[in-house]
Tab-separated table of C-alpha atoms and ligand atoms in Angstrom:
chain	number	residue	atom	x	y	z
O	23	MET	CA	134.989	60.326	-77.130
O	24	GLU	CA	133.347	62.023	-74.170
O	25	ASN	CA	131.964	58.753	-72.925
O	26	THR	CA	135.331	57.055	-73.154
O	27	LYS	CA	136.908	59.821	-71.075
O	28	LYS	CA	134.192	59.578	-68.485
O	29	LYS	CA	134.569	55.832	-68.339
O	30	LYS	CA	138.322	56.145	-67.857
O	31	LYS	CA	137.920	58.569	-64.993
O	32	MET	CA	135.287	56.432	-63.326
O	33	SER	CA	137.600	53.457	-63.496
O	34	LEU	CA	140.305	55.225	-61.483
O	35	THR	CA	137.931	56.189	-58.694
O	36	THR	CA	136.593	52.650	-58.693
O	37	VAL	CA	140.044	51.104	-58.529
O	38	ILE	CA	141.132	53.201	-55.530
O	39	LEU	CA	137.793	52.629	-53.805
O	40	LEU	CA	138.073	48.917	-54.465
O	41	ALA	CA	141.598	48.860	-53.034
O	42	LEU	CA	140.274	50.669	-49.963
O	43	VAL	CA	137.385	48.272	-49.354
O	44	LEU	CA	139.473	45.171	-50.086
O	45	GLY	CA	142.184	46.463	-47.753
O	46	ALA	CA	139.676	47.024	-44.924
O	47	VAL	CA	138.112	43.576	-45.390
O	48	THR	CA	141.501	41.840	-45.590
O	49	GLY	CA	142.740	43.693	-42.500
O	50	ALA	CA	139.575	42.939	-40.503
O	51	LEU	CA	139.785	39.240	-41.446
O	52	LEU	CA	143.422	39.073	-40.431
O	53	TYR	CA	142.585	40.780	-37.133
O	54	SER	CA	139.781	38.303	-36.413
O	55	PHE	CA	141.462	35.086	-37.510
O	56	ALA	CA	145.188	35.633	-37.566
O	57	SER	CA	146.077	38.137	-34.851
O	58	GLY	CA	147.583	35.258	-32.829
O	59	SER	CA	149.745	34.048	-35.667
O	60	ALA	CA	153.267	35.435	-35.285
O	61	GLY	CA	154.124	34.516	-38.888
O	62	VAL	CA	151.213	36.467	-40.388
O	63	GLN	CA	151.964	39.455	-38.185
O	64	LYS	CA	155.659	39.408	-38.999
O	65	TYR	CA	155.624	38.666	-42.719
O	66	VAL	CA	152.257	39.963	-43.889
O	67	VAL	CA	151.062	42.789	-41.606
O	68	ASN	CA	154.426	44.172	-40.500
O	69	GLY	CA	156.225	42.857	-43.561
O	70	VAL	CA	154.529	43.193	-46.939
O	71	PHE	CA	151.732	45.609	-45.903
O	72	TYR	CA	154.114	47.778	-43.932
O	73	VAL	CA	156.818	47.962	-46.597
O	74	LEU	CA	154.494	48.560	-49.558
O	75	GLY	CA	152.235	50.986	-47.646
O	76	GLN	CA	155.058	53.027	-46.192
O	77	GLY	CA	156.985	52.780	-49.468
O	78	PHE	CA	154.098	54.484	-51.207
O	79	ILE	CA	153.899	57.199	-48.543
O	80	ARG	CA	157.645	57.755	-48.867
O	81	LEU	CA	157.378	58.118	-52.627
O	82	MET	CA	154.791	60.839	-52.137
O	83	GLN	CA	156.839	62.481	-49.396
O	84	MET	CA	159.858	62.451	-51.696
O	85	LEU	CA	157.956	64.708	-54.073
O	86	VAL	CA	156.532	67.110	-51.561
O	87	ILE	CA	159.341	69.520	-50.628
O	88	PRO	CA	160.651	70.199	-54.170
O	89	LEU	CA	157.124	70.289	-55.565
O	90	VAL	CA	155.737	72.643	-52.928
O	91	PHE	CA	158.746	74.911	-53.205
O	92	CYS	CA	158.708	75.129	-57.015
O	93	SER	CA	154.948	75.370	-57.350
O	94	LEU	CA	154.753	78.140	-54.741
O	95	VAL	CA	157.616	80.067	-56.354
O	96	CYS	CA	155.982	79.732	-59.798
O	97	GLY	CA	152.466	80.507	-58.545
O	98	THR	CA	153.618	83.576	-56.620
O	99	ALA	CA	155.869	84.763	-59.454
O	100	GLN	CA	152.902	84.599	-61.854
O	101	ILE	CA	150.482	86.530	-59.700
O	102	GLY	CA	153.026	88.284	-57.435
O	103	GLY	CA	153.532	91.215	-59.733
O	104	THR	CA	149.817	91.731	-60.317
O	105	LYS	CA	147.345	93.788	-58.355
O	106	SER	CA	145.317	90.681	-57.541
O	107	PHE	CA	148.147	89.174	-55.457
O	108	GLY	CA	147.156	91.064	-52.309
O	109	ARG	CA	143.489	90.223	-52.896
O	110	ILE	CA	144.164	86.537	-53.548
O	111	GLY	CA	146.643	86.215	-50.659
O	112	GLY	CA	144.489	88.173	-48.209
O	113	GLY	CA	141.307	86.449	-49.383
O	114	ILE	CA	142.650	82.929	-49.052
O	115	ILE	CA	144.216	83.480	-45.631
O	116	GLY	CA	141.014	85.157	-44.390
O	117	LEU	CA	138.896	82.240	-45.646
O	118	TYR	CA	141.258	79.670	-44.169
O	119	LEU	CA	141.042	81.337	-40.758
O	120	LEU	CA	137.267	81.690	-41.004
O	121	THR	CA	136.665	78.024	-41.885
O	122	THR	CA	138.958	76.816	-39.088
O	123	THR	CA	137.187	79.027	-36.539
O	124	LEU	CA	133.801	77.745	-37.734
O	125	ALA	CA	135.062	74.161	-37.547
O	126	LEU	CA	136.163	74.618	-33.949
O	127	THR	CA	132.957	76.328	-32.911
O	128	LEU	CA	130.936	73.450	-34.380
O	129	ALA	CA	133.186	70.875	-32.705
O	130	LEU	CA	132.809	72.482	-29.286
O	131	PHE	CA	129.060	72.969	-29.715
O	132	PHE	CA	128.302	69.395	-30.791
O	133	SER	CA	130.576	67.755	-28.266
O	134	ARG	CA	128.796	69.713	-25.515
O	135	LEU	CA	125.575	68.135	-26.834
O	136	THR	CA	126.770	64.548	-27.311
O	137	LYS	CA	128.948	64.528	-24.146
O	138	PRO	CA	131.384	61.926	-25.510
O	139	GLY	CA	133.477	61.605	-22.329
O	140	VAL	CA	130.701	61.574	-19.719
O	141	GLY	CA	130.434	58.252	-17.874
O	142	LEU	CA	133.598	56.925	-19.437
O	143	ASN	CA	135.292	54.336	-17.308
O	144	LEU	CA	138.903	55.398	-17.648
O	145	SER	CA	140.248	52.117	-16.312
O	146	ALA	CA	138.554	50.264	-19.200
O	147	ILE	CA	140.899	51.856	-21.671
O	148	GLN	CA	144.484	50.924	-21.988
O	149	MET	CA	146.648	53.891	-21.107
O	150	SER	CA	149.829	54.243	-23.076
O	151	THR	CA	151.802	57.306	-22.185
O	152	GLU	CA	155.195	56.159	-23.464
O	153	LYS	CA	154.548	57.309	-26.999
O	154	LEU	CA	153.949	60.825	-25.765
O	155	GLN	CA	157.504	61.182	-24.500
O	156	THR	CA	158.579	62.263	-27.947
O	157	VAL	CA	155.910	64.920	-28.280
O	158	ASP	CA	157.146	68.387	-29.173
O	159	ARG	CA	155.308	70.805	-26.922
O	160	SER	CA	156.009	74.041	-28.721
O	161	SER	CA	154.645	77.145	-27.025
O	162	ILE	CA	152.543	79.659	-28.960
O	163	PRO	CA	155.354	82.283	-29.293
O	164	ASP	CA	157.735	79.567	-30.515
O	165	THR	CA	155.193	78.293	-33.014
O	166	LEU	CA	154.873	81.829	-34.394
O	167	LEU	CA	158.641	82.412	-34.466
O	168	ASN	CA	159.276	79.110	-36.226
O	169	ILE	CA	157.522	80.542	-39.280
O	170	ILE	CA	160.726	82.451	-40.093
O	171	PRO	CA	163.431	80.088	-41.320
O	172	LYS	CA	166.832	80.417	-39.672
O	173	ASN	CA	168.283	78.314	-42.435
O	174	VAL	CA	166.007	77.370	-45.304
O	175	PHE	CA	168.069	74.298	-46.195
O	176	GLU	CA	167.688	73.017	-42.663
O	177	SER	CA	163.919	73.566	-42.924
O	178	MET	CA	163.858	71.638	-46.193
O	179	ALA	CA	165.881	68.800	-44.730
O	180	ASN	CA	163.516	68.632	-41.740
O	181	GLY	CA	160.394	69.002	-43.879
O	182	ASP	CA	159.211	72.095	-41.936
O	183	MET	CA	156.595	73.410	-44.311
O	184	LEU	CA	155.795	76.819	-42.856
O	185	PRO	CA	159.329	78.302	-43.110
O	186	ILE	CA	159.699	76.761	-46.591
O	187	ILE	CA	156.465	78.433	-47.650
O	188	VAL	CA	157.589	81.817	-46.319
O	189	PHE	CA	160.880	81.583	-48.218
O	190	ALA	CA	159.192	80.374	-51.429
O	191	LEU	CA	156.667	83.230	-51.275
O	192	ILE	CA	159.433	85.816	-50.912
O	193	VAL	CA	161.447	84.298	-53.792
O	194	GLY	CA	158.293	84.177	-55.963
O	195	VAL	CA	157.360	87.805	-55.269
O	196	ILE	CA	160.912	88.940	-56.113
O	197	ILE	CA	160.959	86.916	-59.358
O	198	GLY	CA	157.633	88.519	-60.287
O	199	LYS	CA	159.067	91.959	-59.501
O	200	LEU	CA	162.371	91.547	-61.389
O	201	GLY	CA	160.624	89.999	-64.419
O	202	ASP	CA	162.849	89.475	-67.482
O	203	LYS	CA	166.047	90.153	-65.532
O	204	VAL	CA	165.698	86.757	-63.828
O	205	GLN	CA	164.120	84.835	-66.705
O	206	THR	CA	166.637	81.967	-66.425
O	207	VAL	CA	165.852	81.326	-62.761
O	208	SER	CA	162.142	81.659	-63.443
O	209	ASN	CA	162.360	79.108	-66.283
O	210	PHE	CA	164.361	76.792	-64.077
O	211	PHE	CA	161.674	76.699	-61.385
O	212	SER	CA	158.888	76.324	-63.893
O	213	GLN	CA	160.629	73.464	-65.719
O	214	PHE	CA	161.574	71.765	-62.481
O	215	ASN	CA	157.941	72.043	-61.490
O	216	ASP	CA	156.971	70.184	-64.687
O	217	ILE	CA	159.473	67.468	-63.832
O	218	MET	CA	157.941	67.049	-60.380
O	219	MET	CA	154.427	66.817	-61.839
O	220	GLU	CA	155.641	64.131	-64.232
O	221	MET	CA	157.208	62.274	-61.321
O	222	THR	CA	153.907	62.532	-59.464
O	223	MET	CA	152.170	60.818	-62.376
O	224	MET	CA	154.642	57.972	-62.202
O	225	VAL	CA	154.226	57.542	-58.448
O	226	MET	CA	150.441	57.644	-58.731
O	227	LYS	CA	150.474	54.507	-60.814
O	228	VAL	CA	151.136	52.459	-57.694
O	229	ALA	CA	148.509	54.284	-55.595
O	230	PRO	CA	146.005	51.388	-55.423
O	231	ILE	CA	148.659	48.997	-54.089
O	232	GLY	CA	149.758	51.569	-51.505
O	233	VAL	CA	146.169	52.292	-50.474
O	234	PHE	CA	145.362	48.582	-50.113
O	235	CYS	CA	148.394	47.901	-47.903
O	236	LEU	CA	147.920	50.993	-45.704
O	237	ILE	CA	144.288	50.233	-44.946
O	238	ALA	CA	144.846	46.493	-44.519
O	239	LYS	CA	147.594	47.139	-41.964
O	240	THR	CA	145.438	49.601	-40.008
O	241	PHE	CA	142.513	47.203	-39.765
O	242	ALA	CA	144.751	44.212	-39.033
O	243	THR	CA	146.368	46.129	-36.166
O	244	VAL	CA	143.531	48.114	-34.608
O	245	GLY	CA	140.552	45.882	-35.399
O	246	ALA	CA	136.990	47.078	-35.071
O	247	ARG	CA	136.526	46.016	-31.432
O	248	ALA	CA	139.251	48.266	-30.024
O	249	MET	CA	137.090	51.210	-30.918
O	250	ALA	CA	134.057	50.288	-28.819
O	251	PRO	CA	134.776	52.416	-25.695
O	252	LEU	CA	135.588	55.369	-27.879
O	253	LEU	CA	132.639	55.058	-30.179
O	254	LYS	CA	130.947	58.205	-28.873
O	255	TYR	CA	134.110	60.241	-29.393
O	256	LEU	CA	134.581	58.756	-32.835
O	257	LEU	CA	130.971	59.358	-33.860
O	258	THR	CA	131.025	62.956	-32.594
O	259	VAL	CA	134.169	63.734	-34.591
O	260	LEU	CA	132.684	62.080	-37.682
O	261	LEU	CA	129.385	63.942	-37.271
O	262	VAL	CA	131.113	67.327	-37.094
O	263	LEU	CA	133.410	66.463	-40.008
O	264	VAL	CA	130.361	65.615	-42.121
O	265	ILE	CA	128.612	68.847	-41.075
O	266	GLN	CA	131.720	70.831	-41.956
O	267	VAL	CA	131.786	69.351	-45.464
O	268	LEU	CA	128.080	69.192	-46.228
O	269	VAL	CA	126.896	72.360	-44.524
O	270	VAL	CA	129.807	74.781	-44.033
O	271	TYR	CA	131.803	74.091	-47.205
O	272	MET	CA	128.798	73.632	-49.422
O	273	THR	CA	127.257	76.895	-48.188
O	274	ILE	CA	130.557	78.718	-48.768
O	275	LEU	CA	130.814	77.205	-52.242
O	276	TRP	CA	127.293	78.105	-53.203
O	277	THR	CA	127.250	81.602	-51.776
O	278	GLY	CA	130.885	82.422	-52.552
O	279	ALA	CA	131.371	80.866	-55.984
O	280	ARG	CA	127.820	80.134	-57.191
O	281	VAL	CA	128.714	76.602	-58.233
O	282	SER	CA	126.841	73.384	-57.586
O	283	PRO	CA	128.192	71.843	-54.361
O	284	PHE	CA	127.177	68.349	-55.516
O	285	ARG	CA	129.021	68.608	-58.776
O	286	PHE	CA	132.031	69.899	-56.864
O	287	LEU	CA	131.954	66.956	-54.458
O	288	LYS	CA	131.554	64.466	-57.297
O	289	LYS	CA	134.554	65.855	-59.133
O	290	PHE	CA	136.642	66.238	-56.004
O	291	PHE	CA	135.857	62.840	-54.486
O	292	PRO	CA	138.992	60.998	-55.768
O	293	VAL	CA	141.165	63.608	-54.012
O	294	MET	CA	139.285	63.042	-50.740
O	295	LEU	CA	139.722	59.319	-51.132
O	296	PHE	CA	143.416	59.778	-51.719
O	297	ALA	CA	143.829	61.953	-48.601
O	298	PHE	CA	141.772	59.435	-46.623
O	299	SER	CA	144.085	56.598	-47.623
O	300	THR	CA	147.409	58.390	-47.221
O	301	ASP	CA	146.602	60.340	-44.041
O	302	SER	CA	148.600	63.223	-45.392
O	303	SER	CA	147.580	66.624	-46.754
O	304	ASN	CA	151.114	67.101	-48.049
O	305	ALA	CA	151.066	63.880	-50.015
O	306	THR	CA	147.753	64.984	-51.539
O	307	ILE	CA	149.070	68.370	-52.788
O	308	PRO	CA	150.020	67.201	-56.325
O	309	LEU	CA	146.690	65.487	-56.975
O	310	ASN	CA	144.780	68.382	-55.421
O	311	ILE	CA	146.479	70.994	-57.656
O	312	GLU	CA	145.933	68.795	-60.708
O	313	THR	CA	142.242	68.301	-59.921
O	314	MET	CA	141.653	71.968	-59.150
O	315	GLU	CA	143.079	72.906	-62.515
O	316	LYS	CA	141.727	70.186	-64.749
O	317	ASP	CA	138.401	69.217	-63.185
O	318	ILE	CA	137.253	72.186	-61.153
O	319	GLY	CA	138.520	74.956	-63.428
O	320	VAL	CA	140.741	76.999	-61.120
O	321	SER	CA	143.769	78.523	-62.870
O	322	ARG	CA	147.024	76.702	-62.280
O	323	ASP	CA	148.672	79.867	-60.951
O	324	VAL	CA	146.161	80.276	-58.156
O	325	ALA	CA	145.973	76.570	-57.248
O	326	SER	CA	149.771	76.241	-57.099
O	327	PHE	CA	149.810	79.065	-54.612
O	328	THR	CA	146.770	78.344	-52.424
O	329	ILE	CA	146.767	74.518	-52.230
O	330	PRO	CA	150.274	74.018	-50.772
O	331	LEU	CA	149.609	76.972	-48.457
O	332	GLY	CA	146.303	75.430	-47.320
O	333	ALA	CA	147.836	71.980	-46.867
O	334	THR	CA	150.095	73.587	-44.320
O	335	ILE	CA	148.075	76.255	-42.554
O	336	ASN	CA	144.440	75.231	-43.058
O	337	MET	CA	143.469	72.151	-41.074
O	338	ASP	CA	139.739	72.276	-40.392
O	339	GLY	CA	139.407	68.519	-39.874
O	340	THR	CA	142.294	68.537	-37.429
O	341	ALA	CA	140.759	71.501	-35.582
O	342	ILE	CA	137.489	69.556	-35.288
O	343	MET	CA	139.275	66.552	-33.794
O	344	GLN	CA	141.055	68.853	-31.347
O	345	GLY	CA	137.826	70.605	-30.292
O	346	VAL	CA	135.988	67.326	-29.654
O	347	ALA	CA	139.052	65.806	-27.956
O	348	VAL	CA	139.323	68.707	-25.513
O	349	VAL	CA	135.689	68.327	-24.420
O	350	PHE	CA	136.030	64.522	-24.366
O	351	ILE	CA	139.139	64.617	-22.168
O	352	SER	CA	137.697	67.262	-19.843
O	353	GLN	CA	134.583	65.114	-19.350
O	354	ALA	CA	136.517	61.863	-19.000
O	355	TYR	CA	138.684	63.394	-16.274
O	356	GLY	CA	135.808	65.321	-14.705
O	357	ILE	CA	137.501	68.713	-15.186
O	358	PRO	CA	134.843	71.234	-16.311
O	359	LEU	CA	135.704	73.903	-18.868
O	360	ARG	CA	134.786	77.552	-18.191
O	361	PRO	CA	133.436	79.823	-20.950
O	362	ILE	CA	136.828	81.552	-21.205
O	363	ASP	CA	138.414	78.121	-21.718
O	364	TYR	CA	136.328	77.617	-24.852
O	365	VAL	CA	137.618	80.895	-26.257
O	366	THR	CA	141.175	79.855	-25.384
O	367	VAL	CA	140.633	76.494	-27.110
O	368	ILE	CA	139.451	78.222	-30.271
O	369	LEU	CA	142.413	80.606	-30.346
O	370	THR	CA	145.044	77.987	-29.557
O	371	ALA	CA	143.600	75.391	-31.897
O	372	VAL	CA	143.563	77.877	-34.803
O	373	ILE	CA	147.273	78.515	-34.171
O	374	ALA	CA	147.892	74.780	-33.673
O	375	SER	CA	146.206	74.160	-37.012
O	376	ILE	CA	148.568	76.649	-38.684
O	377	GLY	CA	151.536	74.926	-37.073
O	378	THR	CA	150.351	71.381	-37.873
O	379	ALA	CA	152.299	69.766	-40.677
O	380	GLY	CA	150.227	67.947	-43.277
O	381	ILE	CA	151.531	64.498	-42.371
O	382	PRO	CA	150.007	61.622	-40.377
O	383	THR	CA	149.316	62.004	-36.643
O	384	VAL	CA	150.749	65.506	-36.196
O	385	GLY	CA	147.308	66.818	-35.245
O	386	LEU	CA	147.406	64.587	-32.190
O	387	VAL	CA	150.831	65.914	-31.264
O	388	MET	CA	149.635	69.515	-31.580
O	389	LEU	CA	146.696	68.664	-29.332
O	390	THR	CA	149.154	68.789	-26.411
O	391	MET	CA	149.455	72.528	-26.989
O	392	VAL	CA	145.681	72.973	-26.902
O	393	LEU	CA	145.239	70.804	-23.817
O	394	SER	CA	147.916	72.591	-21.830
O	395	SER	CA	146.459	75.986	-22.762
O	396	VAL	CA	143.385	75.122	-20.663
O	397	GLY	CA	145.166	73.055	-18.011
O	398	LEU	CA	143.890	69.626	-19.085
O	399	PRO	CA	146.108	66.554	-18.537
O	400	ILE	CA	148.222	65.776	-21.579
O	401	GLU	CA	148.038	62.056	-20.762
O	402	GLY	CA	144.425	62.357	-21.919
O	403	ILE	CA	145.747	61.968	-25.449
O	404	SER	CA	146.524	58.336	-24.722
O	405	LEU	CA	142.761	57.777	-24.418
O	406	ILE	CA	142.150	58.592	-28.036
O	407	MET	CA	145.381	57.272	-29.527
O	408	GLY	CA	143.897	53.875	-30.303
O	409	VAL	CA	141.359	55.267	-32.723
O	410	ASP	CA	143.417	58.149	-34.037
O	411	ARG	CA	144.432	56.410	-37.229
O	412	ILE	CA	140.820	56.226	-38.367
O	413	VAL	CA	140.099	59.789	-37.199
O	414	ASP	CA	143.262	60.996	-38.943
O	415	MET	CA	142.156	59.499	-42.245
O	416	CYS	CA	138.783	61.249	-42.059
O	417	ARG	CA	140.121	64.607	-40.846
O	418	THR	CA	142.796	64.672	-43.547
O	419	ALA	CA	140.095	64.253	-46.208
O	420	VAL	CA	138.288	67.258	-44.678
O	421	ASN	CA	141.510	69.280	-44.367
O	422	ILE	CA	142.198	69.146	-48.088
O	423	THR	CA	138.540	69.683	-49.033
O	424	GLY	CA	138.616	72.964	-47.091
O	425	ASP	CA	141.660	74.079	-49.085
O	426	ALA	CA	139.921	73.277	-52.360
O	427	VAL	CA	136.664	75.022	-51.427
O	428	CYS	CA	138.408	78.228	-50.305
O	429	THR	CA	140.613	78.123	-53.419
O	430	THR	CA	137.555	77.881	-55.687
O	431	VAL	CA	135.873	80.858	-54.017
O	432	VAL	CA	138.992	83.036	-54.145
O	433	ALA	CA	139.674	82.044	-57.773
O	434	LYS	CA	136.098	82.892	-58.735
O	435	HIS	CA	136.338	86.334	-57.159
O	436	ASN	CA	139.585	87.112	-58.941
O	437	GLY	CA	138.624	86.016	-62.441
O	438	GLN	CA	140.753	82.855	-62.188
O	439	PHE	CA	137.927	80.338	-62.445
O	440	ASP	CA	136.763	78.779	-65.704
O	441	LYS	CA	133.198	77.645	-65.161
O	442	SER	CA	133.055	75.780	-68.483
O	443	ILE	CA	135.656	73.335	-67.139
O	444	PHE	CA	133.672	72.905	-63.954
O	445	LEU	CA	130.524	72.178	-65.940
O	446	SER	CA	132.227	69.882	-68.420
O	447	ASP	CA	132.252	66.126	-67.897
O	448	THR	CA	135.703	65.819	-69.419
O	449	ARG	CA	138.964	67.067	-67.960
O	450	ARG	CA	140.844	70.141	-69.138
O	451	GLU	CA	143.814	68.730	-71.010
O	452	GLU	CA	145.994	71.788	-71.533
O	453	PRO	CA	148.489	72.930	-68.893
O	454	ASN	CA	148.852	76.247	-67.062
O	455	GLY	CA	145.470	77.704	-67.740
O	456	SER	CA	146.267	78.452	-71.365
O	457	HIS	CA	144.593	76.648	-74.227
O	458	PRO	CA	147.261	75.290	-76.545
O	459	ASP	CA	146.391	72.580	-79.013
O	460	ASN	CA	148.840	70.030	-77.674
O	461	ALA	CA	146.783	68.310	-75.043
O	462	GLU	CA	148.802	66.590	-72.347
O	463	THR	CA	147.859	63.475	-70.467
O	464	ASP	CA	147.185	63.725	-66.759
O	465	ILE	CA	147.500	61.589	-63.684
O	466	VAL	CA	144.000	60.179	-63.630
O	467	ASP	CA	143.757	59.401	-67.320
O	468	THR	CA	147.213	57.882	-67.450
O	469	MET	CA	146.397	55.646	-64.528
O	470	ALA	CA	143.054	54.688	-65.974
O	471	GLU	CA	144.715	53.804	-69.284
O	472	GLU	CA	147.220	51.629	-67.461
O	473	PHE	CA	144.457	49.744	-65.725
O	474	GLU	CA	142.497	49.263	-68.890
O	475	GLU	CA	145.579	47.932	-70.606
O	476	THR	CA	146.266	45.575	-67.697
O	477	ASP	CA	142.643	44.469	-67.823
O	478	LYS	CA	142.878	43.743	-71.535
O	479	LYS	CA	146.094	41.765	-71.081
O	480	ALA	CA	144.480	39.776	-68.273
I	16	LIG	N1	147.130	64.019	-41.104
I	16	LIG	C1	146.680	65.377	-41.085
I	16	LIG	C2	146.969	65.997	-42.443
I	16	LIG	O1	147.885	65.592	-43.114
I	16	LIG	C3	147.285	66.199	-40.017
I	16	LIG	C4	146.787	65.714	-38.683
I	16	LIG	O2	145.719	66.158	-38.264
I	16	LIG	O3	147.433	64.864	-38.066
I	16	LIG	O4	146.291	66.913	-42.830
């Protein structure tokens, strides 16, 4: 039985990984041999790949607002009335801020060493400033004020996560406080939450197709050669992202939760892969909560509260990109940064990370805020735009890993972590941290079963 379960889980990871590799190879081949063919570009790259890839992203986006709202209300209502709420809330926000500050410090330190922008021939890179016209250059006070929703329905319609989170937290705390008096409303949110999780399972069944099309389109459009002048920038960002995961997160995990970092990474890898393919922390929320509960052993109540919060305010990968980009642009334009500028970059980028929505490319948009805080030219962003898709995929995987690591530590310190689940090779089957006998199926197993059935039919 155990072996079968393990095999099933392995097959899901393999299928997504396979879709990823096949997508990259297909895209690279199309770029090399068919970039001149208008038909291939129109019907395959911008037709089938675009529609299926974006269709998948839209399906995930469709889930996000109702799911985040309900899961935050339920999570907060469960722990809101308890003494640990302040500890969990304070602990998670403190850890989120700490990891983002560390990420930025590392980014600035390493990019000073590798000097990614020194000697760059600006004229060798195609400048495209048009796309930046649409950039929203929110000031720091406005970013802070926007946390309070003027109209929560407007925020929901616009997908503004921070105000939605604030409102959901308040509703959750009040439900927790009023208890039985508002049982009907509480049941409504909890049952609606179950419906959204079920919907997530259905959407996840098409994940490999979505992943294949998204990656194939990226490689067919950007191609590997376009990245050559920016290789140093790209490698510096990747180096710091890897350090953040392997050194910073693993140290925090080991010292803060006393769990094996390698086991954690092994269990969490499918979530990273998913974030990598979708470019979106928000789209990864359902799978992240599910994995935290069933594979890592964090209680559902804590994960439903900290993961959506982290997907919105904790963006360590994005902060790393912004730190390296600032140094890169300052070197490329020959504008030196003073020590005080580094401090300003850290402060602004931490705020930018809080204000960055967990959807593709927003980190690049928020970079305008960081650049203007130290007087660097905003057009500099056009230098790195060409490779941002690849960087975005990697930083999103780091963004959601940071949320999961901090969540594990906070859960451990508040008695909300079940180590036996973490150590087990099978998934926890029962919902909501309780242990009823009726085991329910989960996203990964359901998908794996589907694939095995398809395999058998084939
Ligand atoms: N794509 C990133 C995320 O969803 C945000 C960004 O850096 O653009 O976490």
